[in-house]
Every structure is written in structure tokens, then in C-alpha cells.
């Protein structure tokens, strides 16, 4: 049984991931939260909450994730914040997560990035700070010593998941993907040797999510 630590668990993808992992009961799950009032929701699901503010220092990150086999970063500053929070959460928070995961000897790091994070020609002006943060956060993951998987989903919807996605950008028929299916793609990567070093774009499609790393 792997010990999985989710950074950004209070977000919608994170909550979906907790539900998906609870279905399998194959992992011991902990989550990093910055408010005590968020604890109850996860405790009711049998998940261990740990204090972690993404603006804390590296030592706080290291203490929070110590003992974890797998670290999942699915945090985001959200659309209502400015470029300053995008920088501190999506970039600096990710960088500290990677460094902490290295320090504690995590066996796997899974990054939830964004589609086109490596294609500046497709960045819109209003989303540029977000894409810049994701772009360089991905590079930090790739430059680390960690066994990593980077997932780059398109626009996130609250539609019910289908369990099917596409990873072929030339075949994209939509710009979106249900958050539940992103969560299932994360779960499918955990402990999966075929997911090692993979960078995977994700949108709604016809490929069973468990086959995306083949």
C-alpha cells in the first residue's frame, strides 16, 4: 500500500482524486490543507489532513510530506486571483513541492499542469501568467531526480467522468475534460512504471483512462 500525499486536495480535481482513491482502497492517503475548517470533509472520508500552506517555507513542505511514497501536485491559485498568487502558488508552490519530495525520497511525483504549457504560441494574453507558471513548474519537475509524470489537461469541467480520454492532440474534438477523468488519470499513474517520465495531454476522448500510459 503506497502512501499518497495530495497537494491541492481541497480543489475540485483533488476532491475527485480522493473519491477515486477511496474506491480502490489501495493507498493510504494524506492531504495538505491550509485551513482547519477544511479538515472535517476529508476526515469523514478516512483521509489524513495535514496543515500545509503553499506559501510556507520548504521546511514546512518537507515536514508535511515526510514518509510519503507518492506526491501529487494539483494545486492552483484559481481564476479569481492575480498574477502574484499565480506566481506563489502555481510556480513557487510547485517548486517547493518538488524539492521537498526529493528531500524525503518520494518514489513518484505527479504534476497536474495545463494543456499547451509547452507551446507559448498558443498562450492567450489574459492567461499568460498562468501558462508561464505551469511551463516553468513543469521544467523544474523534469529537471529533478524524481520519477515523475506530468499531466496536461484541457479546460476542466464538472461533467460526470466517462473513464475515457484522448492524448493525441491532432485528434482533439473538444477543449475540455471532466475533472473526474483527470483524477482517474492521476490514479492510473500511481505506482505505474509505464507512467515514468511521461508527459501526457488529456482531453475527453475514446481511450480508456487506464491505457493512457501504454
mmCIF file with all atom_site columns, C-alpha atoms in Angstrom:
data_model
loop_
_atom_site.group_PDB
_atom_site.id
_atom_site.type_symbol
_atom_site.label_atom_id
_atom_site.label_alt_id
_atom_site.label_comp_id
_atom_site.label_asym_id
_atom_site.label_entity_id
_atom_site.label_seq_id
_atom_site.pdbx_PDB_ins_code
_atom_site.Cartn_x
_atom_site.Cartn_y
_atom_site.Cartn_z
_atom_site.occupancy
_atom_site.B_iso_or_equiv
_atom_site.pdbx_formal_charge
_atom_site.auth_seq_id
_atom_site.auth_comp_id
_atom_site.auth_asym_id
_atom_site.auth_atom_id
_atom_site.pdbx_PDB_model_num
ATOM 1   C CA . UNK A 1 1   ? 0.000   0.000  0.000   1.00 0.00 ? 1   UNK A CA 1
ATOM 2   C CA . UNK A 1 2   ? 1.531   3.307  -1.122  1.00 0.00 ? 2   UNK A CA 1
ATOM 3   C CA . UNK A 1 3   ? 1.382   6.437  0.988   1.00 0.00 ? 3   UNK A CA 1
ATOM 4   C CA . UNK A 1 4   ? -0.017  9.169  -1.263  1.00 0.00 ? 4   UNK A CA 1
ATOM 5   C CA . UNK A 1 5   ? 0.123   12.864 -0.376  1.00 0.00 ? 5   UNK A CA 1
ATOM 6   C CA . UNK A 1 6   ? -2.118  15.258 -2.316  1.00 0.00 ? 6   UNK A CA 1
ATOM 7   C CA . UNK A 1 7   ? -1.181  18.933 -2.536  1.00 0.00 ? 7   UNK A CA 1
ATOM 8   C CA . UNK A 1 8   ? -4.223  20.927 -3.613  1.00 0.00 ? 8   UNK A CA 1
ATOM 9   C CA . UNK A 1 9   ? -6.692  18.361 -2.302  1.00 0.00 ? 9   UNK A CA 1
ATOM 10  C CA . UNK A 1 10  ? -9.322  20.975 -1.460  1.00 0.00 ? 10  UNK A CA 1
ATOM 11  C CA . UNK A 1 11  ? -9.647  21.861 -5.142  1.00 0.00 ? 11  UNK A CA 1
ATOM 12  C CA . UNK A 1 12  ? -12.140 20.097 -7.376  1.00 0.00 ? 12  UNK A CA 1
ATOM 13  C CA . UNK A 1 13  ? -9.613  17.779 -9.038  1.00 0.00 ? 13  UNK A CA 1
ATOM 14  C CA . UNK A 1 14  ? -8.171  16.981 -5.622  1.00 0.00 ? 14  UNK A CA 1
ATOM 15  C CA . UNK A 1 15  ? -11.549 16.093 -4.145  1.00 0.00 ? 15  UNK A CA 1
ATOM 16  C CA . UNK A 1 16  ? -12.322 13.897 -7.140  1.00 0.00 ? 16  UNK A CA 1
ATOM 17  C CA . UNK A 1 17  ? -8.959  12.182 -6.662  1.00 0.00 ? 17  UNK A CA 1
ATOM 18  C CA . UNK A 1 18  ? -9.722  11.453 -3.015  1.00 0.00 ? 18  UNK A CA 1
ATOM 19  C CA . UNK A 1 19  ? -13.006 9.838  -4.076  1.00 0.00 ? 19  UNK A CA 1
ATOM 20  C CA . UNK A 1 20  ? -11.318 7.777  -6.795  1.00 0.00 ? 20  UNK A CA 1
ATOM 21  C CA . UNK A 1 21  ? -8.583  6.555  -4.442  1.00 0.00 ? 21  UNK A CA 1
ATOM 22  C CA . UNK A 1 22  ? -11.184 5.734  -1.805  1.00 0.00 ? 22  UNK A CA 1
ATOM 23  C CA . UNK A 1 23  ? -12.918 3.487  -4.342  1.00 0.00 ? 23  UNK A CA 1
ATOM 24  C CA . UNK A 1 24  ? -9.807  1.363  -4.821  1.00 0.00 ? 24  UNK A CA 1
ATOM 25  C CA . UNK A 1 25  ? -8.704  1.361  -1.178  1.00 0.00 ? 25  UNK A CA 1
ATOM 26  C CA . UNK A 1 26  ? -5.192  0.545  -2.429  1.00 0.00 ? 26  UNK A CA 1
ATOM 27  C CA . UNK A 1 27  ? -3.441  3.554  -0.916  1.00 0.00 ? 27  UNK A CA 1
ATOM 28  C CA . UNK A 1 28  ? -3.047  5.389  2.374   1.00 0.00 ? 28  UNK A CA 1
ATOM 29  C CA . UNK A 1 29  ? -3.982  8.990  1.546   1.00 0.00 ? 29  UNK A CA 1
ATOM 30  C CA . UNK A 1 30  ? -2.940  12.235 3.254   1.00 0.00 ? 30  UNK A CA 1
ATOM 31  C CA . UNK A 1 31  ? -3.818  15.744 2.119   1.00 0.00 ? 31  UNK A CA 1
ATOM 32  C CA . UNK A 1 32  ? -2.258  19.151 2.680   1.00 0.00 ? 32  UNK A CA 1
ATOM 33  C CA . UNK A 1 33  ? -4.738  21.821 3.794   1.00 0.00 ? 33  UNK A CA 1
ATOM 34  C CA . UNK A 1 34  ? -4.264  25.412 4.895   1.00 0.00 ? 34  UNK A CA 1
ATOM 35  C CA . UNK A 1 35  ? -7.439  25.789 6.988   1.00 0.00 ? 35  UNK A CA 1
ATOM 36  C CA . UNK A 1 36  ? -8.541  23.658 9.926   1.00 0.00 ? 36  UNK A CA 1
ATOM 37  C CA . UNK A 1 37  ? -12.187 24.036 8.879   1.00 0.00 ? 37  UNK A CA 1
ATOM 38  C CA . UNK A 1 38  ? -11.331 22.010 5.767   1.00 0.00 ? 38  UNK A CA 1
ATOM 39  C CA . UNK A 1 39  ? -10.223 19.014 7.836   1.00 0.00 ? 39  UNK A CA 1
ATOM 40  C CA . UNK A 1 40  ? -13.649 17.537 8.607   1.00 0.00 ? 40  UNK A CA 1
ATOM 41  C CA . UNK A 1 41  ? -14.594 16.883 4.972   1.00 0.00 ? 41  UNK A CA 1
ATOM 42  C CA . UNK A 1 42  ? -11.521 14.714 4.459   1.00 0.00 ? 42  UNK A CA 1
ATOM 43  C CA . UNK A 1 43  ? -11.563 13.053 7.878   1.00 0.00 ? 43  UNK A CA 1
ATOM 44  C CA . UNK A 1 44  ? -15.071 11.788 7.097   1.00 0.00 ? 44  UNK A CA 1
ATOM 45  C CA . UNK A 1 45  ? -13.599 10.103 4.034   1.00 0.00 ? 45  UNK A CA 1
ATOM 46  C CA . UNK A 1 46  ? -10.898 8.384  6.055   1.00 0.00 ? 46  UNK A CA 1
ATOM 47  C CA . UNK A 1 47  ? -8.167  10.672 4.744   1.00 0.00 ? 47  UNK A CA 1
ATOM 48  C CA . UNK A 1 48  ? -5.488  12.191 6.970   1.00 0.00 ? 48  UNK A CA 1
ATOM 49  C CA . UNK A 1 49  ? -5.348  16.002 6.814   1.00 0.00 ? 49  UNK A CA 1
ATOM 50  C CA . UNK A 1 50  ? -2.073  17.836 7.417   1.00 0.00 ? 50  UNK A CA 1
ATOM 51  C CA . UNK A 1 51  ? -1.519  21.584 7.749   1.00 0.00 ? 51  UNK A CA 1
ATOM 52  C CA . UNK A 1 52  ? 0.207   22.969 4.650   1.00 0.00 ? 52  UNK A CA 1
ATOM 53  C CA . UNK A 1 53  ? 0.035   26.473 3.250   1.00 0.00 ? 53  UNK A CA 1
ATOM 54  C CA . UNK A 1 54  ? 1.663   26.680 -0.171  1.00 0.00 ? 54  UNK A CA 1
ATOM 55  C CA . UNK A 1 55  ? 3.199   29.988 0.823   1.00 0.00 ? 55  UNK A CA 1
ATOM 56  C CA . UNK A 1 56  ? 5.039   28.305 3.719   1.00 0.00 ? 56  UNK A CA 1
ATOM 57  C CA . UNK A 1 57  ? 8.779   27.640 3.554   1.00 0.00 ? 57  UNK A CA 1
ATOM 58  C CA . UNK A 1 58  ? 10.479  24.492 2.291   1.00 0.00 ? 58  UNK A CA 1
ATOM 59  C CA . UNK A 1 59  ? 10.832  23.022 5.785   1.00 0.00 ? 59  UNK A CA 1
ATOM 60  C CA . UNK A 1 60  ? 7.053   23.119 6.215   1.00 0.00 ? 60  UNK A CA 1
ATOM 61  C CA . UNK A 1 61  ? 6.606   21.241 2.944   1.00 0.00 ? 61  UNK A CA 1
ATOM 62  C CA . UNK A 1 62  ? 9.201   18.663 3.925   1.00 0.00 ? 62  UNK A CA 1
ATOM 63  C CA . UNK A 1 63  ? 7.600   18.093 7.328   1.00 0.00 ? 63  UNK A CA 1
ATOM 64  C CA . UNK A 1 64  ? 4.134   17.762 5.758   1.00 0.00 ? 64  UNK A CA 1
ATOM 65  C CA . UNK A 1 65  ? 5.014   15.167 3.138   1.00 0.00 ? 65  UNK A CA 1
ATOM 66  C CA . UNK A 1 66  ? 7.612   13.240 5.128   1.00 0.00 ? 66  UNK A CA 1
ATOM 67  C CA . UNK A 1 67  ? 7.063   9.495  4.778   1.00 0.00 ? 67  UNK A CA 1
ATOM 68  C CA . UNK A 1 68  ? 5.094   9.788  1.532   1.00 0.00 ? 68  UNK A CA 1
ATOM 69  C CA . UNK A 1 69  ? 5.787   7.438  -1.369  1.00 0.00 ? 69  UNK A CA 1
ATOM 70  C CA . UNK A 1 70  ? 3.847   9.452  -3.942  1.00 0.00 ? 70  UNK A CA 1
ATOM 71  C CA . UNK A 1 71  ? 3.301   13.212 -4.079  1.00 0.00 ? 71  UNK A CA 1
ATOM 72  C CA . UNK A 1 72  ? 0.565   14.640 -6.286  1.00 0.00 ? 72  UNK A CA 1
ATOM 73  C CA . UNK A 1 73  ? 0.591   18.369 -7.048  1.00 0.00 ? 73  UNK A CA 1
ATOM 74  C CA . UNK A 1 74  ? -2.826  19.510 -8.221  1.00 0.00 ? 74  UNK A CA 1
ATOM 75  C CA . UNK A 1 75  ? -2.899  22.939 -6.605  1.00 0.00 ? 75  UNK A CA 1
ATOM 76  C CA . UNK A 1 76  ? -3.814  26.172 -8.362  1.00 0.00 ? 76  UNK A CA 1
ATOM 77  C CA . UNK A 1 77  ? -4.368  29.752 -7.345  1.00 0.00 ? 77  UNK A CA 1
ATOM 78  C CA . UNK A 1 78  ? -7.709  29.878 -9.145  1.00 0.00 ? 78  UNK A CA 1
ATOM 79  C CA . UNK A 1 79  ? -9.190  32.302 -11.637 1.00 0.00 ? 79  UNK A CA 1
ATOM 80  C CA . UNK A 1 80  ? -10.139 34.952 -9.075  1.00 0.00 ? 80  UNK A CA 1
ATOM 81  C CA . UNK A 1 81  ? -6.569  35.777 -8.027  1.00 0.00 ? 81  UNK A CA 1
ATOM 82  C CA . UNK A 1 82  ? -3.935  37.906 -9.700  1.00 0.00 ? 82  UNK A CA 1
ATOM 83  C CA . UNK A 1 83  ? -0.534  37.100 -11.220 1.00 0.00 ? 83  UNK A CA 1
ATOM 84  C CA . UNK A 1 84  ? 1.090   37.416 -7.786  1.00 0.00 ? 84  UNK A CA 1
ATOM 85  C CA . UNK A 1 85  ? -0.779  34.395 -6.411  1.00 0.00 ? 85  UNK A CA 1
ATOM 86  C CA . UNK A 1 86  ? -0.226  32.505 -9.648  1.00 0.00 ? 86  UNK A CA 1
ATOM 87  C CA . UNK A 1 87  ? 3.492   33.007 -9.121  1.00 0.00 ? 87  UNK A CA 1
ATOM 88  C CA . UNK A 1 88  ? 3.499   31.999 -5.445  1.00 0.00 ? 88  UNK A CA 1
ATOM 89  C CA . UNK A 1 89  ? 1.120   29.025 -5.743  1.00 0.00 ? 89  UNK A CA 1
ATOM 90  C CA . UNK A 1 90  ? 1.409   27.565 -9.242  1.00 0.00 ? 90  UNK A CA 1
ATOM 91  C CA . UNK A 1 91  ? 5.152   28.130 -9.634  1.00 0.00 ? 91  UNK A CA 1
ATOM 92  C CA . UNK A 1 92  ? 6.833   28.597 -6.243  1.00 0.00 ? 92  UNK A CA 1
ATOM 93  C CA . UNK A 1 93  ? 4.470   26.169 -4.510  1.00 0.00 ? 93  UNK A CA 1
ATOM 94  C CA . UNK A 1 94  ? 5.207   23.581 -7.161  1.00 0.00 ? 94  UNK A CA 1
ATOM 95  C CA . UNK A 1 95  ? 8.971   24.190 -6.910  1.00 0.00 ? 95  UNK A CA 1
ATOM 96  C CA . UNK A 1 96  ? 8.932   23.695 -3.133  1.00 0.00 ? 96  UNK A CA 1
ATOM 97  C CA . UNK A 1 97  ? 6.840   20.560 -3.534  1.00 0.00 ? 97  UNK A CA 1
ATOM 98  C CA . UNK A 1 98  ? 9.423   19.091 -5.898  1.00 0.00 ? 98  UNK A CA 1
ATOM 99  C CA . UNK A 1 99  ? 12.336  19.967 -3.603  1.00 0.00 ? 99  UNK A CA 1
ATOM 100 C CA . UNK A 1 100 ? 10.537  18.546 -0.576  1.00 0.00 ? 100 UNK A CA 1
ATOM 101 C CA . UNK A 1 101 ? 9.673   15.352 -2.455  1.00 0.00 ? 101 UNK A CA 1
ATOM 102 C CA . UNK A 1 102 ? 13.357  14.945 -3.319  1.00 0.00 ? 102 UNK A CA 1
ATOM 103 C CA . UNK A 1 103 ? 14.375  15.540 0.293   1.00 0.00 ? 103 UNK A CA 1
ATOM 104 C CA . UNK A 1 104 ? 12.023  12.899 1.703   1.00 0.00 ? 104 UNK A CA 1
ATOM 105 C CA . UNK A 1 105 ? 12.899  10.373 -1.011  1.00 0.00 ? 105 UNK A CA 1
ATOM 106 C CA . UNK A 1 106 ? 9.456   10.137 -2.608  1.00 0.00 ? 106 UNK A CA 1
ATOM 107 C CA . UNK A 1 107 ? 9.227   7.348  -5.169  1.00 0.00 ? 107 UNK A CA 1
ATOM 108 C CA . UNK A 1 108 ? 6.955   9.273  -7.548  1.00 0.00 ? 108 UNK A CA 1
ATOM 109 C CA . UNK A 1 109 ? 5.822   12.833 -8.263  1.00 0.00 ? 109 UNK A CA 1
ATOM 110 C CA . UNK A 1 110 ? 2.712   13.541 -10.314 1.00 0.00 ? 110 UNK A CA 1
ATOM 111 C CA . UNK A 1 111 ? 2.207   17.079 -11.602 1.00 0.00 ? 111 UNK A CA 1
ATOM 112 C CA . UNK A 1 112 ? -1.133  18.362 -12.878 1.00 0.00 ? 112 UNK A CA 1
ATOM 113 C CA . UNK A 1 113 ? -0.144  21.037 -15.375 1.00 0.00 ? 113 UNK A CA 1
ATOM 114 C CA . UNK A 1 114 ? -2.126  22.513 -18.292 1.00 0.00 ? 114 UNK A CA 1
ATOM 115 C CA . UNK A 1 115 ? -2.526  21.728 -21.945 1.00 0.00 ? 115 UNK A CA 1
ATOM 116 C CA . UNK A 1 116 ? -0.185  23.764 -24.192 1.00 0.00 ? 116 UNK A CA 1
ATOM 117 C CA . UNK A 1 117 ? 2.082   24.567 -21.227 1.00 0.00 ? 117 UNK A CA 1
ATOM 118 C CA . UNK A 1 118 ? 4.997   23.921 -23.586 1.00 0.00 ? 118 UNK A CA 1
ATOM 119 C CA . UNK A 1 119 ? 3.531   25.874 -26.538 1.00 0.00 ? 119 UNK A CA 1
ATOM 120 C CA . UNK A 1 120 ? 3.938   29.648 -25.953 1.00 0.00 ? 120 UNK A CA 1
ATOM 121 C CA . UNK A 1 121 ? 2.460   30.406 -29.370 1.00 0.00 ? 121 UNK A CA 1
ATOM 122 C CA . UNK A 1 122 ? -0.891  29.161 -28.065 1.00 0.00 ? 122 UNK A CA 1
ATOM 123 C CA . UNK A 1 123 ? -0.936  31.204 -24.864 1.00 0.00 ? 123 UNK A CA 1
ATOM 124 C CA . UNK A 1 124 ? -3.616  33.899 -24.680 1.00 0.00 ? 124 UNK A CA 1
ATOM 125 C CA . UNK A 1 125 ? -2.611  37.249 -23.197 1.00 0.00 ? 125 UNK A CA 1
ATOM 126 C CA . UNK A 1 126 ? -5.018  37.036 -20.251 1.00 0.00 ? 126 UNK A CA 1
ATOM 127 C CA . UNK A 1 127 ? -3.755  33.539 -19.347 1.00 0.00 ? 127 UNK A CA 1
ATOM 128 C CA . UNK A 1 128 ? -0.069  34.252 -19.900 1.00 0.00 ? 128 UNK A CA 1
ATOM 129 C CA . UNK A 1 129 ? 0.971   34.412 -16.192 1.00 0.00 ? 129 UNK A CA 1
ATOM 130 C CA . UNK A 1 130 ? -0.770  31.082 -15.593 1.00 0.00 ? 130 UNK A CA 1
ATOM 131 C CA . UNK A 1 131 ? 0.912   29.405 -18.552 1.00 0.00 ? 131 UNK A CA 1
ATOM 132 C CA . UNK A 1 132 ? 4.318   30.834 -17.661 1.00 0.00 ? 132 UNK A CA 1
ATOM 133 C CA . UNK A 1 133 ? 3.969   29.400 -14.149 1.00 0.00 ? 133 UNK A CA 1
ATOM 134 C CA . UNK A 1 134 ? 2.928   25.980 -15.459 1.00 0.00 ? 134 UNK A CA 1
ATOM 135 C CA . UNK A 1 135 ? 5.652   25.984 -18.122 1.00 0.00 ? 135 UNK A CA 1
ATOM 136 C CA . UNK A 1 136 ? 8.494   26.565 -15.680 1.00 0.00 ? 136 UNK A CA 1
ATOM 137 C CA . UNK A 1 137 ? 6.982   24.373 -12.964 1.00 0.00 ? 137 UNK A CA 1
ATOM 138 C CA . UNK A 1 138 ? 6.989   21.518 -15.474 1.00 0.00 ? 138 UNK A CA 1
ATOM 139 C CA . UNK A 1 139 ? 10.631  22.207 -16.284 1.00 0.00 ? 139 UNK A CA 1
ATOM 140 C CA . UNK A 1 140 ? 11.510  22.052 -12.582 1.00 0.00 ? 140 UNK A CA 1
ATOM 141 C CA . UNK A 1 141 ? 9.817   18.656 -12.333 1.00 0.00 ? 141 UNK A CA 1
ATOM 142 C CA . UNK A 1 142 ? 11.648  17.401 -15.415 1.00 0.00 ? 142 UNK A CA 1
ATOM 143 C CA . UNK A 1 143 ? 14.984  18.632 -14.073 1.00 0.00 ? 143 UNK A CA 1
ATOM 144 C CA . UNK A 1 144 ? 14.530  16.915 -10.729 1.00 0.00 ? 144 UNK A CA 1
ATOM 145 C CA . UNK A 1 145 ? 15.775  13.496 -9.632  1.00 0.00 ? 145 UNK A CA 1
ATOM 146 C CA . UNK A 1 146 ? 12.201  12.299 -9.193  1.00 0.00 ? 146 UNK A CA 1
ATOM 147 C CA . UNK A 1 147 ? 10.297  9.601  -11.036 1.00 0.00 ? 147 UNK A CA 1
ATOM 148 C CA . UNK A 1 148 ? 7.715   11.975 -12.490 1.00 0.00 ? 148 UNK A CA 1
ATOM 149 C CA . UNK A 1 149 ? 4.547   12.059 -14.550 1.00 0.00 ? 149 UNK A CA 1
ATOM 150 C CA . UNK A 1 150 ? 3.171   15.335 -15.907 1.00 0.00 ? 150 UNK A CA 1
ATOM 151 C CA . UNK A 1 151 ? -0.493  15.522 -16.894 1.00 0.00 ? 151 UNK A CA 1
ATOM 152 C CA . UNK A 1 152 ? -1.680  18.434 -19.039 1.00 0.00 ? 152 UNK A CA 1
ATOM 153 C CA . UNK A 1 153 ? -5.475  18.553 -19.062 1.00 0.00 ? 153 UNK A CA 1
ATOM 154 C CA . UNK A 1 154 ? -7.525  20.955 -21.130 1.00 0.00 ? 154 UNK A CA 1
ATOM 155 C CA . UNK A 1 155 ? -10.390 23.045 -19.793 1.00 0.00 ? 155 UNK A CA 1
ATOM 156 C CA . UNK A 1 156 ? -11.778 21.427 -16.656 1.00 0.00 ? 156 UNK A CA 1
ATOM 157 C CA . UNK A 1 157 ? -15.500 20.710 -16.430 1.00 0.00 ? 157 UNK A CA 1
ATOM 158 C CA . UNK A 1 158 ? -17.734 19.374 -13.663 1.00 0.00 ? 158 UNK A CA 1
ATOM 159 C CA . UNK A 1 159 ? -19.392 16.892 -16.032 1.00 0.00 ? 159 UNK A CA 1
ATOM 160 C CA . UNK A 1 160 ? -19.551 13.289 -14.890 1.00 0.00 ? 160 UNK A CA 1
ATOM 161 C CA . UNK A 1 161 ? -16.468 11.362 -15.908 1.00 0.00 ? 161 UNK A CA 1
ATOM 162 C CA . UNK A 1 162 ? -16.645 8.808  -18.707 1.00 0.00 ? 162 UNK A CA 1
ATOM 163 C CA . UNK A 1 163 ? -13.437 6.951  -17.868 1.00 0.00 ? 163 UNK A CA 1
ATOM 164 C CA . UNK A 1 164 ? -12.221 7.740  -21.384 1.00 0.00 ? 164 UNK A CA 1
ATOM 165 C CA . UNK A 1 165 ? -9.799  10.376 -22.655 1.00 0.00 ? 165 UNK A CA 1
ATOM 166 C CA . UNK A 1 166 ? -7.607  11.239 -25.624 1.00 0.00 ? 166 UNK A CA 1
ATOM 167 C CA . UNK A 1 167 ? -3.915  12.095 -25.533 1.00 0.00 ? 167 UNK A CA 1
ATOM 168 C CA . UNK A 1 168 ? -3.485  12.726 -29.263 1.00 0.00 ? 168 UNK A CA 1
ATOM 169 C CA . UNK A 1 169 ? -3.547  16.487 -29.774 1.00 0.00 ? 169 UNK A CA 1
ATOM 170 C CA . UNK A 1 170 ? -4.168  16.114 -33.500 1.00 0.00 ? 170 UNK A CA 1
ATOM 171 C CA . UNK A 1 171 ? -7.335  14.201 -32.727 1.00 0.00 ? 171 UNK A CA 1
ATOM 172 C CA . UNK A 1 172 ? -8.829  16.546 -30.151 1.00 0.00 ? 172 UNK A CA 1
ATOM 173 C CA . UNK A 1 173 ? -12.551 17.058 -30.760 1.00 0.00 ? 173 UNK A CA 1
ATOM 174 C CA . UNK A 1 174 ? -13.100 19.134 -27.628 1.00 0.00 ? 174 UNK A CA 1
ATOM 175 C CA . UNK A 1 175 ? -11.184 21.593 -25.480 1.00 0.00 ? 175 UNK A CA 1
ATOM 176 C CA . UNK A 1 176 ? -12.414 20.155 -22.194 1.00 0.00 ? 176 UNK A CA 1
ATOM 177 C CA . UNK A 1 177 ? -12.226 17.178 -19.875 1.00 0.00 ? 177 UNK A CA 1
ATOM 178 C CA . UNK A 1 178 ? -14.220 16.282 -16.742 1.00 0.00 ? 178 UNK A CA 1
ATOM 179 C CA . UNK A 1 179 ? -12.268 16.738 -13.535 1.00 0.00 ? 179 UNK A CA 1
ATOM 180 C CA . UNK A 1 180 ? -13.240 13.214 -12.535 1.00 0.00 ? 180 UNK A CA 1
ATOM 181 C CA . UNK A 1 181 ? -11.386 11.819 -15.552 1.00 0.00 ? 181 UNK A CA 1
ATOM 182 C CA . UNK A 1 182 ? -8.278  13.863 -14.696 1.00 0.00 ? 182 UNK A CA 1
ATOM 183 C CA . UNK A 1 183 ? -8.454  12.321 -11.225 1.00 0.00 ? 183 UNK A CA 1
ATOM 184 C CA . UNK A 1 184 ? -8.708  8.850  -12.744 1.00 0.00 ? 184 UNK A CA 1
ATOM 185 C CA . UNK A 1 185 ? -5.662  9.562  -14.937 1.00 0.00 ? 185 UNK A CA 1
ATOM 186 C CA . UNK A 1 186 ? -3.730  10.564 -11.806 1.00 0.00 ? 186 UNK A CA 1
ATOM 187 C CA . UNK A 1 187 ? -4.818  7.408  -10.024 1.00 0.00 ? 187 UNK A CA 1
ATOM 188 C CA . UNK A 1 188 ? -3.811  5.292  -13.028 1.00 0.00 ? 188 UNK A CA 1
ATOM 189 C CA . UNK A 1 189 ? -0.300  6.791  -12.886 1.00 0.00 ? 189 UNK A CA 1
ATOM 190 C CA . UNK A 1 190 ? 0.306   5.941  -9.228  1.00 0.00 ? 190 UNK A CA 1
ATOM 191 C CA . UNK A 1 191 ? 2.815   3.117  -9.000  1.00 0.00 ? 191 UNK A CA 1
ATOM 192 C CA . UNK A 1 192 ? 2.633   2.593  -12.774 1.00 0.00 ? 192 UNK A CA 1
ATOM 193 C CA . UNK A 1 193 ? 6.096   2.013  -14.256 1.00 0.00 ? 193 UNK A CA 1
ATOM 194 C CA . UNK A 1 194 ? 4.731   2.853  -17.710 1.00 0.00 ? 194 UNK A CA 1
ATOM 195 C CA . UNK A 1 195 ? 3.883   6.353  -16.468 1.00 0.00 ? 195 UNK A CA 1
ATOM 196 C CA . UNK A 1 196 ? 7.514   7.099  -15.571 1.00 0.00 ? 196 UNK A CA 1
ATOM 197 C CA . UNK A 1 197 ? 8.836   10.169 -17.370 1.00 0.00 ? 197 UNK A CA 1
ATOM 198 C CA . UNK A 1 198 ? 5.619   10.602 -19.340 1.00 0.00 ? 198 UNK A CA 1
ATOM 199 C CA . UNK A 1 199 ? 4.129   13.988 -20.265 1.00 0.00 ? 199 UNK A CA 1
ATOM 200 C CA . UNK A 1 200 ? 0.521   13.417 -21.249 1.00 0.00 ? 200 UNK A CA 1
ATOM 201 C CA . UNK A 1 201 ? -2.041  15.817 -22.703 1.00 0.00 ? 201 UNK A CA 1
ATOM 202 C CA . UNK A 1 202 ? -5.597  15.000 -21.675 1.00 0.00 ? 202 UNK A CA 1
ATOM 203 C CA . UNK A 1 203 ? -8.977  15.814 -23.151 1.00 0.00 ? 203 UNK A CA 1
ATOM 204 C CA . UNK A 1 204 ? -12.263 13.948 -23.320 1.00 0.00 ? 204 UNK A CA 1
ATOM 205 C CA . UNK A 1 205 ? -11.979 11.104 -25.815 1.00 0.00 ? 205 UNK A CA 1
ATOM 206 C CA . UNK A 1 206 ? -12.356 7.401  -26.501 1.00 0.00 ? 206 UNK A CA 1
ATOM 207 C CA . UNK A 1 207 ? -9.295  5.816  -24.878 1.00 0.00 ? 207 UNK A CA 1
ATOM 208 C CA . UNK A 1 208 ? -9.840  4.074  -21.527 1.00 0.00 ? 208 UNK A CA 1
ATOM 209 C CA . UNK A 1 209 ? -8.003  6.150  -18.936 1.00 0.00 ? 209 UNK A CA 1
ATOM 210 C CA . UNK A 1 210 ? -6.045  3.137  -17.683 1.00 0.00 ? 210 UNK A CA 1
ATOM 211 C CA . UNK A 1 211 ? -4.471  2.810  -21.152 1.00 0.00 ? 211 UNK A CA 1
ATOM 212 C CA . UNK A 1 212 ? -3.069  6.343  -21.477 1.00 0.00 ? 212 UNK A CA 1
ATOM 213 C CA . UNK A 1 213 ? 0.418   5.324  -20.361 1.00 0.00 ? 213 UNK A CA 1
ATOM 214 C CA . UNK A 1 214 ? 0.801   2.331  -22.673 1.00 0.00 ? 214 UNK A CA 1
#
